JSON list of C-alpha atoms in Angstrom, two decimals:
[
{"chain": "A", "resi": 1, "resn": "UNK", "atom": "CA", "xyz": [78.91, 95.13, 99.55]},
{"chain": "A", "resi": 2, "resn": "UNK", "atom": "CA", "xyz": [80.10, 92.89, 102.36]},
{"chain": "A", "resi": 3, "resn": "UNK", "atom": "CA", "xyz": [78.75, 93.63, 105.72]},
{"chain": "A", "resi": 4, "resn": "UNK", "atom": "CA", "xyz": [77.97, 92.36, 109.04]},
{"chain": "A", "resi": 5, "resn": "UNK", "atom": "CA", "xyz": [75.05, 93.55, 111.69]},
{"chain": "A", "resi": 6, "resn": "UNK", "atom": "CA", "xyz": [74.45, 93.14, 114.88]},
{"chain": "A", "resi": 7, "resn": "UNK", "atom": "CA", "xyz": [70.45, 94.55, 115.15]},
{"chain": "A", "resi": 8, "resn": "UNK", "atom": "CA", "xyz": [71.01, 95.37, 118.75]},
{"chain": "A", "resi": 9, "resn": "UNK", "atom": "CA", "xyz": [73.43, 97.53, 120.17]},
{"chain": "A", "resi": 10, "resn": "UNK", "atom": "CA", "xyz": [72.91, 96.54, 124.03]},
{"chain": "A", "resi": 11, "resn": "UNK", "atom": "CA", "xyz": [70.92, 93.57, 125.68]},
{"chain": "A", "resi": 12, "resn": "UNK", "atom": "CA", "xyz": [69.85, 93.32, 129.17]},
{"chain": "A", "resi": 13, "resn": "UNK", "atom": "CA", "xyz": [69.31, 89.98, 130.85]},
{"chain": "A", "resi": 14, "resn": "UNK", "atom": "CA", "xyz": [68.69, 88.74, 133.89]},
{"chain": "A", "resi": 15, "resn": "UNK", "atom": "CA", "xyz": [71.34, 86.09, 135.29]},
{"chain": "A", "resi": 16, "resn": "UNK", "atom": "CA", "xyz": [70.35, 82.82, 134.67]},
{"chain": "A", "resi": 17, "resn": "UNK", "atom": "CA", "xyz": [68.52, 83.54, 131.75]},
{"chain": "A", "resi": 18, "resn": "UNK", "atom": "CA", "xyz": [69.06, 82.26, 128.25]},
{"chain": "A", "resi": 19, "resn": "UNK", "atom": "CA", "xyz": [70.30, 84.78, 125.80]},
{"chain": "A", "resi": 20, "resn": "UNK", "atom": "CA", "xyz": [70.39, 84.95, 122.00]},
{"chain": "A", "resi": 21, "resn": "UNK", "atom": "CA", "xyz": [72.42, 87.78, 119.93]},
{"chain": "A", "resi": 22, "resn": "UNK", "atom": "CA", "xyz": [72.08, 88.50, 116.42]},
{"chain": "A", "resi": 23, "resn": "UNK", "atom": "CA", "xyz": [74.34, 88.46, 113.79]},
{"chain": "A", "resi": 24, "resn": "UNK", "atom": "CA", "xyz": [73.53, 88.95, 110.11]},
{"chain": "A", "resi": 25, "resn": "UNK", "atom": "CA", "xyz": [75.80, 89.05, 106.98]},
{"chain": "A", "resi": 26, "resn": "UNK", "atom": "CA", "xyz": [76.06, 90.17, 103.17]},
{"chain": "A", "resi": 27, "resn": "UNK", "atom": "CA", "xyz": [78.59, 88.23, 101.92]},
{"chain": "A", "resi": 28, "resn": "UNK", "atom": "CA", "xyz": [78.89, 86.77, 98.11]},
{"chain": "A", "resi": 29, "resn": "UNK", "atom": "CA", "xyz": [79.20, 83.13, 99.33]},
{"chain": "A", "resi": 30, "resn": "UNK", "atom": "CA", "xyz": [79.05, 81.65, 102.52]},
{"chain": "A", "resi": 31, "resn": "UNK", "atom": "CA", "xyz": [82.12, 82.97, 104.64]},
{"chain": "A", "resi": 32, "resn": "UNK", "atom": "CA", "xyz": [83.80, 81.78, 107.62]},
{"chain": "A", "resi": 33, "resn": "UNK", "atom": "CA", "xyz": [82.21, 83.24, 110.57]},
{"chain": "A", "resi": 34, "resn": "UNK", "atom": "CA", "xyz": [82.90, 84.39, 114.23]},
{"chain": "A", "resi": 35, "resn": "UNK", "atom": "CA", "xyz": [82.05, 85.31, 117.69]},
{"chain": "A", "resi": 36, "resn": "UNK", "atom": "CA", "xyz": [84.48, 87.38, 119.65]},
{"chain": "A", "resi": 37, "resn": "UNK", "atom": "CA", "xyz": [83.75, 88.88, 123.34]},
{"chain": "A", "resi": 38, "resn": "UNK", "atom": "CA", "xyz": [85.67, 91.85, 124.35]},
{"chain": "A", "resi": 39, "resn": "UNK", "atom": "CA", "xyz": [85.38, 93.08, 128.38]},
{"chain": "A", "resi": 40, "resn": "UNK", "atom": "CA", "xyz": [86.26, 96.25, 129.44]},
{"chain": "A", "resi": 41, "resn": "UNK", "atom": "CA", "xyz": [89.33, 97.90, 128.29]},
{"chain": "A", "resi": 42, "resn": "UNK", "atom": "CA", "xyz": [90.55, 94.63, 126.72]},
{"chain": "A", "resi": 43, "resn": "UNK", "atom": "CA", "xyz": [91.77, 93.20, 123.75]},
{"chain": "A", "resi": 44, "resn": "UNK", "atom": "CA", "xyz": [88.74, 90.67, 121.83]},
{"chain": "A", "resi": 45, "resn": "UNK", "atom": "CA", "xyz": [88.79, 86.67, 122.51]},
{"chain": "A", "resi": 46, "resn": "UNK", "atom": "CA", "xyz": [87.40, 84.09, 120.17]},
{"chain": "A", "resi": 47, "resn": "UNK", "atom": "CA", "xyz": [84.27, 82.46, 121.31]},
{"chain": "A", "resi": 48, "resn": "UNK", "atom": "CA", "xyz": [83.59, 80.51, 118.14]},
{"chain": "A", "resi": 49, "resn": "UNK", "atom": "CA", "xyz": [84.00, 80.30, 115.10]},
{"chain": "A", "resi": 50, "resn": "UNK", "atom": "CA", "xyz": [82.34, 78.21, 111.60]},
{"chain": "A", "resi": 51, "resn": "UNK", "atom": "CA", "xyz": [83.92, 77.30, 108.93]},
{"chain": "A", "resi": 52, "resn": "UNK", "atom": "CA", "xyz": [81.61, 74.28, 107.58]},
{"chain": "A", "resi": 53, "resn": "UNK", "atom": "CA", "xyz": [80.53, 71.28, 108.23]},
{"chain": "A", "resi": 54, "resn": "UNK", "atom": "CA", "xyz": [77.49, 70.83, 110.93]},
{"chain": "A", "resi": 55, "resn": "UNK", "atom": "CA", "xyz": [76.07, 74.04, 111.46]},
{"chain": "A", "resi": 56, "resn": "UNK", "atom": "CA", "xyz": [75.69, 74.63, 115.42]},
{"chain": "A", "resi": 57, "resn": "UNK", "atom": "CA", "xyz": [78.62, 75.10, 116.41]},
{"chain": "A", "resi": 58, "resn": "UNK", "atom": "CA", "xyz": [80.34, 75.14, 120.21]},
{"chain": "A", "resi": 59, "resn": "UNK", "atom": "CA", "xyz": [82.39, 77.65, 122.06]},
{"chain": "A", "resi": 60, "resn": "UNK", "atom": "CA", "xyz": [84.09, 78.31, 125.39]},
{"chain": "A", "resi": 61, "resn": "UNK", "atom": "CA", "xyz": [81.86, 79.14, 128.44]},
{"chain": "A", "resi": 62, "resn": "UNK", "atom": "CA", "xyz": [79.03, 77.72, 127.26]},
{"chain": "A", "resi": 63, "resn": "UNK", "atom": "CA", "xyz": [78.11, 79.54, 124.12]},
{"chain": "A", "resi": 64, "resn": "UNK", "atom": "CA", "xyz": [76.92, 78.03, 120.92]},
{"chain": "A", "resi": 65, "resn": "UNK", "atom": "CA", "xyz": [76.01, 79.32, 117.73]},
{"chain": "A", "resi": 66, "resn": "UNK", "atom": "CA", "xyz": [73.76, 78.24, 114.59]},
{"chain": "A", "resi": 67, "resn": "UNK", "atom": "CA", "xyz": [75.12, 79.08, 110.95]},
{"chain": "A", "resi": 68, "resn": "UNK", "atom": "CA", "xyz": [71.49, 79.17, 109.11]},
{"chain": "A", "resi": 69, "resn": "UNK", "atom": "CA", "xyz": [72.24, 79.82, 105.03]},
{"chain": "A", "resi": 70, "resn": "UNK", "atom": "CA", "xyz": [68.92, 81.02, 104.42]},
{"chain": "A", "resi": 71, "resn": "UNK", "atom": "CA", "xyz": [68.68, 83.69, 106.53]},
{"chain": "A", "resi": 72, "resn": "UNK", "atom": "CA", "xyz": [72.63, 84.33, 106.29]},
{"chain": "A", "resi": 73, "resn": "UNK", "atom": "CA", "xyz": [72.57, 84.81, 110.13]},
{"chain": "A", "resi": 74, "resn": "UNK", "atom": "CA", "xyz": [75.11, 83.22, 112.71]},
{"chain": "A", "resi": 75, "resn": "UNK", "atom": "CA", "xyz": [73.14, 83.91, 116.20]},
{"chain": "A", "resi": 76, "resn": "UNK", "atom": "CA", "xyz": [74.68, 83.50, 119.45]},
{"chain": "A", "resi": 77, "resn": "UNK", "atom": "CA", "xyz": [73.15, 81.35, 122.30]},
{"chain": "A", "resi": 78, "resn": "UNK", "atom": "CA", "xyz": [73.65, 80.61, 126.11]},
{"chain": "A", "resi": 79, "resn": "UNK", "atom": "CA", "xyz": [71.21, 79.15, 128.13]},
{"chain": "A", "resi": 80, "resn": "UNK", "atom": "CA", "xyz": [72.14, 80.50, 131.30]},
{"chain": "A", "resi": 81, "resn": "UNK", "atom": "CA", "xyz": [73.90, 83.61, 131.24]},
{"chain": "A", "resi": 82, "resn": "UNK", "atom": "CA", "xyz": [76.14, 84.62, 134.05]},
{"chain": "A", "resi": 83, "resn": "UNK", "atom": "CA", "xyz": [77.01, 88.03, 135.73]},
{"chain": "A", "resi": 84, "resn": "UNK", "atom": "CA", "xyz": [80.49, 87.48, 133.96]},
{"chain": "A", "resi": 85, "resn": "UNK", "atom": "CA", "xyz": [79.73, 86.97, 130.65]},
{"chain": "A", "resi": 86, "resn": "UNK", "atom": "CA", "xyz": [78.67, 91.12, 130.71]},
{"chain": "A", "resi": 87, "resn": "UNK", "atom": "CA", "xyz": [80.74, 92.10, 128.22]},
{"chain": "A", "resi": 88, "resn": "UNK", "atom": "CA", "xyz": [80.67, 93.19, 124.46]},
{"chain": "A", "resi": 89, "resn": "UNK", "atom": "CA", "xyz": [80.17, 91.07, 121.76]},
{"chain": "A", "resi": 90, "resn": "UNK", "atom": "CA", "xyz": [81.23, 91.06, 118.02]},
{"chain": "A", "resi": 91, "resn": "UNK", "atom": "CA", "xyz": [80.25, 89.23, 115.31]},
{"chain": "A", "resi": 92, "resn": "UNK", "atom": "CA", "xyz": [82.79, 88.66, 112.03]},
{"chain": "A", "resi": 93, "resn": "UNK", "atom": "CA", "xyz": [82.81, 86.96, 108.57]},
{"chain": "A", "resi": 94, "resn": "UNK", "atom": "CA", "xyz": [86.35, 86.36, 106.68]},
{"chain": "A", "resi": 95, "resn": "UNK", "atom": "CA", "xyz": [86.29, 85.70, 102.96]},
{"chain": "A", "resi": 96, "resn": "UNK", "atom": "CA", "xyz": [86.37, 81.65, 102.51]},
{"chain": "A", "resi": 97, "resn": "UNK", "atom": "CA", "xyz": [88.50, 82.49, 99.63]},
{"chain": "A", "resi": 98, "resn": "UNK", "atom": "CA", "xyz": [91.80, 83.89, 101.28]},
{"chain": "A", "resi": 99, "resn": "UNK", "atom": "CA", "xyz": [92.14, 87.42, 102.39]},
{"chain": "A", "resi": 100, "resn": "UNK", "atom": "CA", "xyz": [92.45, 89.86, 105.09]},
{"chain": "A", "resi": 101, "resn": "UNK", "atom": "CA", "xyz": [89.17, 91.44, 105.14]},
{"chain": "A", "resi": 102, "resn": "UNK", "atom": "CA", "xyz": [87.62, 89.98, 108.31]},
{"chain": "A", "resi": 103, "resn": "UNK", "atom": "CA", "xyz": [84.89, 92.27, 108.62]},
{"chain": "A", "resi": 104, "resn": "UNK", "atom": "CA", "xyz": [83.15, 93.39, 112.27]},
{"chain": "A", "resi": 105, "resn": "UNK", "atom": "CA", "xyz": [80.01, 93.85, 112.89]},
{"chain": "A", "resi": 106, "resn": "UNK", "atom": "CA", "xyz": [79.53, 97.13, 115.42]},
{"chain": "A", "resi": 107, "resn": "UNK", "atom": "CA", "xyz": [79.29, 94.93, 118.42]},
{"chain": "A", "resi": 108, "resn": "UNK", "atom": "CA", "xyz": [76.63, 94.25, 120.99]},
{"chain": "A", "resi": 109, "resn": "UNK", "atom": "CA", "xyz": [76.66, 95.02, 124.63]},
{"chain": "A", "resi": 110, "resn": "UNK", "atom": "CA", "xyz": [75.96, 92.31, 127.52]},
{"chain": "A", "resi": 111, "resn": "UNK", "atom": "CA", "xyz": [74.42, 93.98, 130.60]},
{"chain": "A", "resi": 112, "resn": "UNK", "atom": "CA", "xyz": [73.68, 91.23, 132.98]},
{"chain": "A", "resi": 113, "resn": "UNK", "atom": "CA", "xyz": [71.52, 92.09, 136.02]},
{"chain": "A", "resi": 114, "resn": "UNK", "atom": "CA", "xyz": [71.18, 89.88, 139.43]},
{"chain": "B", "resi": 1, "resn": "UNK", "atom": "CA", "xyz": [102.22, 79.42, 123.91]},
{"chain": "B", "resi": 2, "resn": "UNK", "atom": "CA", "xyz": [101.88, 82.67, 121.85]},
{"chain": "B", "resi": 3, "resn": "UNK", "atom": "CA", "xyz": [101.40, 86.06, 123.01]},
{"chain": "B", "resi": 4, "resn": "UNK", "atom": "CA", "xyz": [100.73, 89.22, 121.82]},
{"chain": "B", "resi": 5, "resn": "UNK", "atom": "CA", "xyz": [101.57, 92.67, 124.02]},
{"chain": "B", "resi": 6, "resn": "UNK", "atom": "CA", "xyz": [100.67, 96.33, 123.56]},
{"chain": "B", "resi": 7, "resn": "UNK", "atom": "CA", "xyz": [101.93, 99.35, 124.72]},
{"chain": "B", "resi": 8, "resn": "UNK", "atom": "CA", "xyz": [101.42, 101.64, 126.16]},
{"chain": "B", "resi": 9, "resn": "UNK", "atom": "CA", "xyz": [98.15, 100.51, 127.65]},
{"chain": "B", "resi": 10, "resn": "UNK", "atom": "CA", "xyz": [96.74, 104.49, 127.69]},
{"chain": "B", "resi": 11, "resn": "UNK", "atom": "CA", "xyz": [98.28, 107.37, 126.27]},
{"chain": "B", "resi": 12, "resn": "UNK", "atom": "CA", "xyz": [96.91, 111.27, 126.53]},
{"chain": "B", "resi": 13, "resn": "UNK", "atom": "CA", "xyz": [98.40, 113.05, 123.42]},
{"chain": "B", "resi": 14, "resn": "UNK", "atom": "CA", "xyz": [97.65, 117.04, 122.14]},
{"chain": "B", "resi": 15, "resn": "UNK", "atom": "CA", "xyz": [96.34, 117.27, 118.99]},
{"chain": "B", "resi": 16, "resn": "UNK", "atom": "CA", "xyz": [100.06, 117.72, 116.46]},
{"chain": "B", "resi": 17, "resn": "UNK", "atom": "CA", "xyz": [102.06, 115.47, 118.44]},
{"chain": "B", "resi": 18, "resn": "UNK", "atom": "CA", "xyz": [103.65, 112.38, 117.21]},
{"chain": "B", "resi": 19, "resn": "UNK", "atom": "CA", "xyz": [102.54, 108.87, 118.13]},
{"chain": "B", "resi": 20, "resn": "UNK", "atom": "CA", "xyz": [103.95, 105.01, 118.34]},
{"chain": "B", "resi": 21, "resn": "UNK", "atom": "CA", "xyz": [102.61, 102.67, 119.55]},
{"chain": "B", "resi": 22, "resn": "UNK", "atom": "CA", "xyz": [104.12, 98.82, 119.71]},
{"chain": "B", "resi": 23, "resn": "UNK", "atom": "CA", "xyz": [103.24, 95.77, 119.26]},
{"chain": "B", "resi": 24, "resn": "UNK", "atom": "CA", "xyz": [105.04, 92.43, 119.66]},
{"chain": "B", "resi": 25, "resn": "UNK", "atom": "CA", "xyz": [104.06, 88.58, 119.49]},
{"chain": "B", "resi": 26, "resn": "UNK", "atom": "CA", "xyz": [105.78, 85.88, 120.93]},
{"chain": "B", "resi": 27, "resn": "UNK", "atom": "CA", "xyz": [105.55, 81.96, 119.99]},
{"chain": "B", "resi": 28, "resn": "UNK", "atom": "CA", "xyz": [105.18, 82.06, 116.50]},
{"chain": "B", "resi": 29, "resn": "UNK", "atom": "CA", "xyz": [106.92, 82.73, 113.38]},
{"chain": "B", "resi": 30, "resn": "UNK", "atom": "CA", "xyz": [105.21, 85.26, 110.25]},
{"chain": "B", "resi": 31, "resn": "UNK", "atom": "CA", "xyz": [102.48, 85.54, 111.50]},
{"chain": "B", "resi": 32, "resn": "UNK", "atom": "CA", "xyz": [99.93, 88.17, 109.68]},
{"chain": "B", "resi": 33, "resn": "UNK", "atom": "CA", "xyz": [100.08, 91.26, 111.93]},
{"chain": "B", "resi": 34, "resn": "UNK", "atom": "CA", "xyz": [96.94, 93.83, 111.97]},
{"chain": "B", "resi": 35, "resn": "UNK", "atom": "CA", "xyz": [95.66, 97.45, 113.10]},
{"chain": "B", "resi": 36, "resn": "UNK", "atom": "CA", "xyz": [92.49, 98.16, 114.30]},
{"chain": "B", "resi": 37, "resn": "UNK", "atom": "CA", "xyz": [90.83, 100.90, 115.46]},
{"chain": "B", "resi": 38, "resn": "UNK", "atom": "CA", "xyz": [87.65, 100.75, 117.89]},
{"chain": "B", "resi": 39, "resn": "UNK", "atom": "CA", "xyz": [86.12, 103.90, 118.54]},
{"chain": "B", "resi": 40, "resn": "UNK", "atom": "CA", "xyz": [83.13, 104.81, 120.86]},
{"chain": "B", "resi": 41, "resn": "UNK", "atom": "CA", "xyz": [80.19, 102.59, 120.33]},
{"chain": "B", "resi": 42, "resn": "UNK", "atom": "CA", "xyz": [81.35, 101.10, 116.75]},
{"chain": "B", "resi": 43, "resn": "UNK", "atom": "CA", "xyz": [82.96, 98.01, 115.44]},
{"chain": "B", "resi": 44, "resn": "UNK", "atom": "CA", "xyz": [86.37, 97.87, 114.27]},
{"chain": "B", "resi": 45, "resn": "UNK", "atom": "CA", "xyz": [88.14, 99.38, 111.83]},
{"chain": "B", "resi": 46, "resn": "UNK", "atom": "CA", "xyz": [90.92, 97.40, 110.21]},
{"chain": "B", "resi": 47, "resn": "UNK", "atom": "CA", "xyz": [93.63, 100.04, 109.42]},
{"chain": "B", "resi": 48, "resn": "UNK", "atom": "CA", "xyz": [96.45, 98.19, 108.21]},
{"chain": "B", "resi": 49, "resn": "UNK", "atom": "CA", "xyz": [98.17, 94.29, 107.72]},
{"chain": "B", "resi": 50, "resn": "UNK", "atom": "CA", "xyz": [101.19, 92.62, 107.32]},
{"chain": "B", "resi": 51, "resn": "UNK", "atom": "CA", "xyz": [102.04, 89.47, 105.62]},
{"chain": "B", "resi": 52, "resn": "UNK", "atom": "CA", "xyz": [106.16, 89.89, 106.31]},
{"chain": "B", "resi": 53, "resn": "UNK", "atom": "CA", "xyz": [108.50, 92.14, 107.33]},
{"chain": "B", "resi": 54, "resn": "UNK", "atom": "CA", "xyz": [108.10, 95.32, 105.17]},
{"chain": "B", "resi": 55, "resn": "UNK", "atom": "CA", "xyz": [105.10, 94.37, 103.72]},
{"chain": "B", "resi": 56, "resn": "UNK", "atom": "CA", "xyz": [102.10, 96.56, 104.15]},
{"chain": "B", "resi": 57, "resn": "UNK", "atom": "CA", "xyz": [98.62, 96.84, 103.29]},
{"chain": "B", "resi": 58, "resn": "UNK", "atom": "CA", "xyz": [96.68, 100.09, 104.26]},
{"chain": "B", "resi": 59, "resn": "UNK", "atom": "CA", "xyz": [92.83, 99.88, 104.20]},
{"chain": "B", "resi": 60, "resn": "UNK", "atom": "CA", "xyz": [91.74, 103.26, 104.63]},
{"chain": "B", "resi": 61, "resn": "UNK", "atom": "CA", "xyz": [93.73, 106.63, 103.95]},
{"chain": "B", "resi": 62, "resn": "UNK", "atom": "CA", "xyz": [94.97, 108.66, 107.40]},
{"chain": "B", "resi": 63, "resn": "UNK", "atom": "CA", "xyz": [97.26, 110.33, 108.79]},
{"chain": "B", "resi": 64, "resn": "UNK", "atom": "CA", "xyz": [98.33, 106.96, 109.98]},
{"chain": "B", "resi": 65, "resn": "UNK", "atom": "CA", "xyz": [101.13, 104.65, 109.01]},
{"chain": "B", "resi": 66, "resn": "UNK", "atom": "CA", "xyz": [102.72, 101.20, 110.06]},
{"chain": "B", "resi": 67, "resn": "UNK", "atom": "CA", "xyz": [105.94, 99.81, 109.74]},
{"chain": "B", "resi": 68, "resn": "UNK", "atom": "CA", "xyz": [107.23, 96.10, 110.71]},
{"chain": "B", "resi": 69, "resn": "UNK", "atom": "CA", "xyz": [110.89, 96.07, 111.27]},
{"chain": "B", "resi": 70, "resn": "UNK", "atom": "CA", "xyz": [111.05, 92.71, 112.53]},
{"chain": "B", "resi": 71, "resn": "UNK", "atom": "CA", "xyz": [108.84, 89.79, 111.98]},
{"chain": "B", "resi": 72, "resn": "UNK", "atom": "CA", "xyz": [107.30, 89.80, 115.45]},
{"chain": "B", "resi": 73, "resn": "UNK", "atom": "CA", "xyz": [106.75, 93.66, 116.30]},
{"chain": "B", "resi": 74, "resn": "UNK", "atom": "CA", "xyz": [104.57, 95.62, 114.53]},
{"chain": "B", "resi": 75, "resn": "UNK", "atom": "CA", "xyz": [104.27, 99.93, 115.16]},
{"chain": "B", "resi": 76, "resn": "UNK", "atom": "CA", "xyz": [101.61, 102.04, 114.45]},
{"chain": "B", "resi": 77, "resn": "UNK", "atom": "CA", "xyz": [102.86, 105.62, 113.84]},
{"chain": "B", "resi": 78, "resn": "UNK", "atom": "CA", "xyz": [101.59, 109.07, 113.00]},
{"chain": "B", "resi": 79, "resn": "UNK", "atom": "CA", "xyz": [103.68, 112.40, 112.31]},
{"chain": "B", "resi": 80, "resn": "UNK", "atom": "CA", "xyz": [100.97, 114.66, 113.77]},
{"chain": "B", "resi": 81, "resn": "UNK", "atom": "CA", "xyz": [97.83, 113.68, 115.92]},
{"chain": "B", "resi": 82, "resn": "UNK", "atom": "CA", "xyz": [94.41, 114.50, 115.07]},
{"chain": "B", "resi": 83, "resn": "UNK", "atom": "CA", "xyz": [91.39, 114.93, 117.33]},
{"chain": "B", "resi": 84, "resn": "UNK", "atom": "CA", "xyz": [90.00, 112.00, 115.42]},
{"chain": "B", "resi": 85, "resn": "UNK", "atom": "CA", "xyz": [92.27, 110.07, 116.00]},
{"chain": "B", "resi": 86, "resn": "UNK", "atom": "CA", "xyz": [91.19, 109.32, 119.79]},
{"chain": "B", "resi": 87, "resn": "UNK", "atom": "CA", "xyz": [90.67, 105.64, 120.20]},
{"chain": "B", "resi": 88, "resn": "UNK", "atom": "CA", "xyz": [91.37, 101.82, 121.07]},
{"chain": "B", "resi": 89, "resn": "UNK", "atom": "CA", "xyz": [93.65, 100.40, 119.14]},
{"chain": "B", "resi": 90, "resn": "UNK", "atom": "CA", "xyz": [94.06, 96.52, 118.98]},
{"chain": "B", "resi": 91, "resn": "UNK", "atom": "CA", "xyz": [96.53, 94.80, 117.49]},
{"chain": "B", "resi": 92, "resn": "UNK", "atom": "CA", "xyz": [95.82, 91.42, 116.38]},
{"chain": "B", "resi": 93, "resn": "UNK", "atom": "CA", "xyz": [97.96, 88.23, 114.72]},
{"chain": "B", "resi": 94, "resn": "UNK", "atom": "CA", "xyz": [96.95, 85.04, 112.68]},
{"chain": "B", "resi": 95, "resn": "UNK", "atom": "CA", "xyz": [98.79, 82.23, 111.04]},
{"chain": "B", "resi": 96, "resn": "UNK", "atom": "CA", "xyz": [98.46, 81.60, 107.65]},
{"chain": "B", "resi": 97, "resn": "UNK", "atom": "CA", "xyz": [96.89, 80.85, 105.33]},
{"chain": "B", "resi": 98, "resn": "UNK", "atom": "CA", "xyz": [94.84, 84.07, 106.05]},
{"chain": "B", "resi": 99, "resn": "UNK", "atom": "CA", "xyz": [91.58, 84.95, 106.55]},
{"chain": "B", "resi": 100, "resn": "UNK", "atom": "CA", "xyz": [90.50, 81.79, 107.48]},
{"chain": "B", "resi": 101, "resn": "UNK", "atom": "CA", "xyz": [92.19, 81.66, 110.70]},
{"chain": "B", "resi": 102, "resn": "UNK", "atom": "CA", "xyz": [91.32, 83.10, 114.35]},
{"chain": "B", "resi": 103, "resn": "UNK", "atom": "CA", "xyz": [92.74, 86.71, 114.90]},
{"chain": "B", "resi": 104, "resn": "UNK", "atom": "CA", "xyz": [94.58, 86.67, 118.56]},
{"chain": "B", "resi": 105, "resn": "UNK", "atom": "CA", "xyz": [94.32, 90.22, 119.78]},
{"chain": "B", "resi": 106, "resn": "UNK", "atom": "CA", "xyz": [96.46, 92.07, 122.33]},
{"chain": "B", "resi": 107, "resn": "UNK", "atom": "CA", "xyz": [95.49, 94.26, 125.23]},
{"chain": "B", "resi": 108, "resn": "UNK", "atom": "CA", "xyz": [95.21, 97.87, 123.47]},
{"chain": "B", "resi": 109, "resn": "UNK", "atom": "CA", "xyz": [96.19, 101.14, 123.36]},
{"chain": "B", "resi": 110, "resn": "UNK", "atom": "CA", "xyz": [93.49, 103.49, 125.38]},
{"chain": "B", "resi": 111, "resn": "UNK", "atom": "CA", "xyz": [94.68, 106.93, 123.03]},
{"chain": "B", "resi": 112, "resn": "UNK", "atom": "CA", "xyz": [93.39, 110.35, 123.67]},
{"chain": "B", "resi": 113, "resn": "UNK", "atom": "CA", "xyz": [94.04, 113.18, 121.67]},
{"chain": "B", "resi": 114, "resn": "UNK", "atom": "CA", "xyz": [92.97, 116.68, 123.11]}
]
């Protein structure tokens, strides 16, 4: 069955250090893939997203994020985190066939301390 | 530009009571329209799409339906409210060709049954 996780359900990190979420995936072939960062009481915004071709790919605010086929995981990176980038974070995969299914994983929440 | 609005943004229901909420994108033309659900500490649950007007997908059986009279406003409707029902509900649009593309989300709907 299709799925996505995200191994850790909240990360706390001080500001102006790097950070690094995880996203795995079961998918039957390599899917398109996404980061999306919800704050509080908002809708979700794109951050990135892979669909082929080189395999780190580049957001907005500063994230990046590394497709790796092997380990069918599509981590999240920023090397200096700020005190607004606390938010929630959700990783998704979307058939690379067509479809509707774009599948979330169950999110991870960004506490950033000073 | 496009944009995508919600409403309302919070809305305290008793449990038996009817619901509707809106959504409506401007800026673009057919685009794929989608319910989620987000509750408490979980992903989110893709409830129903729309490829055109009258055309609609449900993903997972509820008291819940959707209709989309026009091709820019999508509604999210139930005859009676259940307690399980509380939640965040996002509404989201992409262009085609589906499933490949970014999904643009709206504000929410902050619901509460009791």
């Amino acid at each position: 069955a299709q799925s996505v996780t995200q191994p850790d359900i909240h990360i706390t990190v001080s500001e102006g250090a790097s950070l690094e979420l995880r996203c795995n995936y079961s998918y039957g072939a390599t899917p398109y893939l996404f980061w999306y960062v919800q704050s509080p009481g908002q809708g979700l915004q794109l951050l990135l997203k892979y669909f082929s071709g080189d395999t780190l790919v580049q957001g907005i605010k500063g994230f990046e994020a590394e497709f790796k086929r092997s380990q069918s995981s599509f981590n999240l990176r920023k090397p200096s985190v700020h005190w607004s980038d606390a938010a929630e974070y959700f990783c998704a995969v979307a058939p690379n066939t067509g479809g509707f299914k774009t599948i979330f994983g169950a999110g991870t929440r960004l506490f950033v301390k000073a | 530009s496009q944009t995508i609005h919600q409403w309302p943004a919070t809305l305290v229901q008793p449990v038996g009571s009817p619901l509707s909420l809106e959504c409506t994108v401007e800026g673009t033309s057919n685009p794929n329209l989608y319910w989620y659900r987000q509750a408490a500490g979980r992903g989110l649950q893709l409830l129903f799409y729309s490829i055109g007007i009258d055309q609609i997908s449900s993903e997972v059986p509820q008291n819940l339906s959707a209709s989309r009279p026009q091709d820019r406003q999508f509604i999210l409707s139930s005859k009676k409210l259940l307690l399980s029902d509380s939640g965040f509900y996002l509404c989201a649009w992409s262009s085609l060709p589906p499933g490949s593309d970014t999904q643009y989300f709206g504000p929410g709907t902050r619901l509460t049954v009791l």
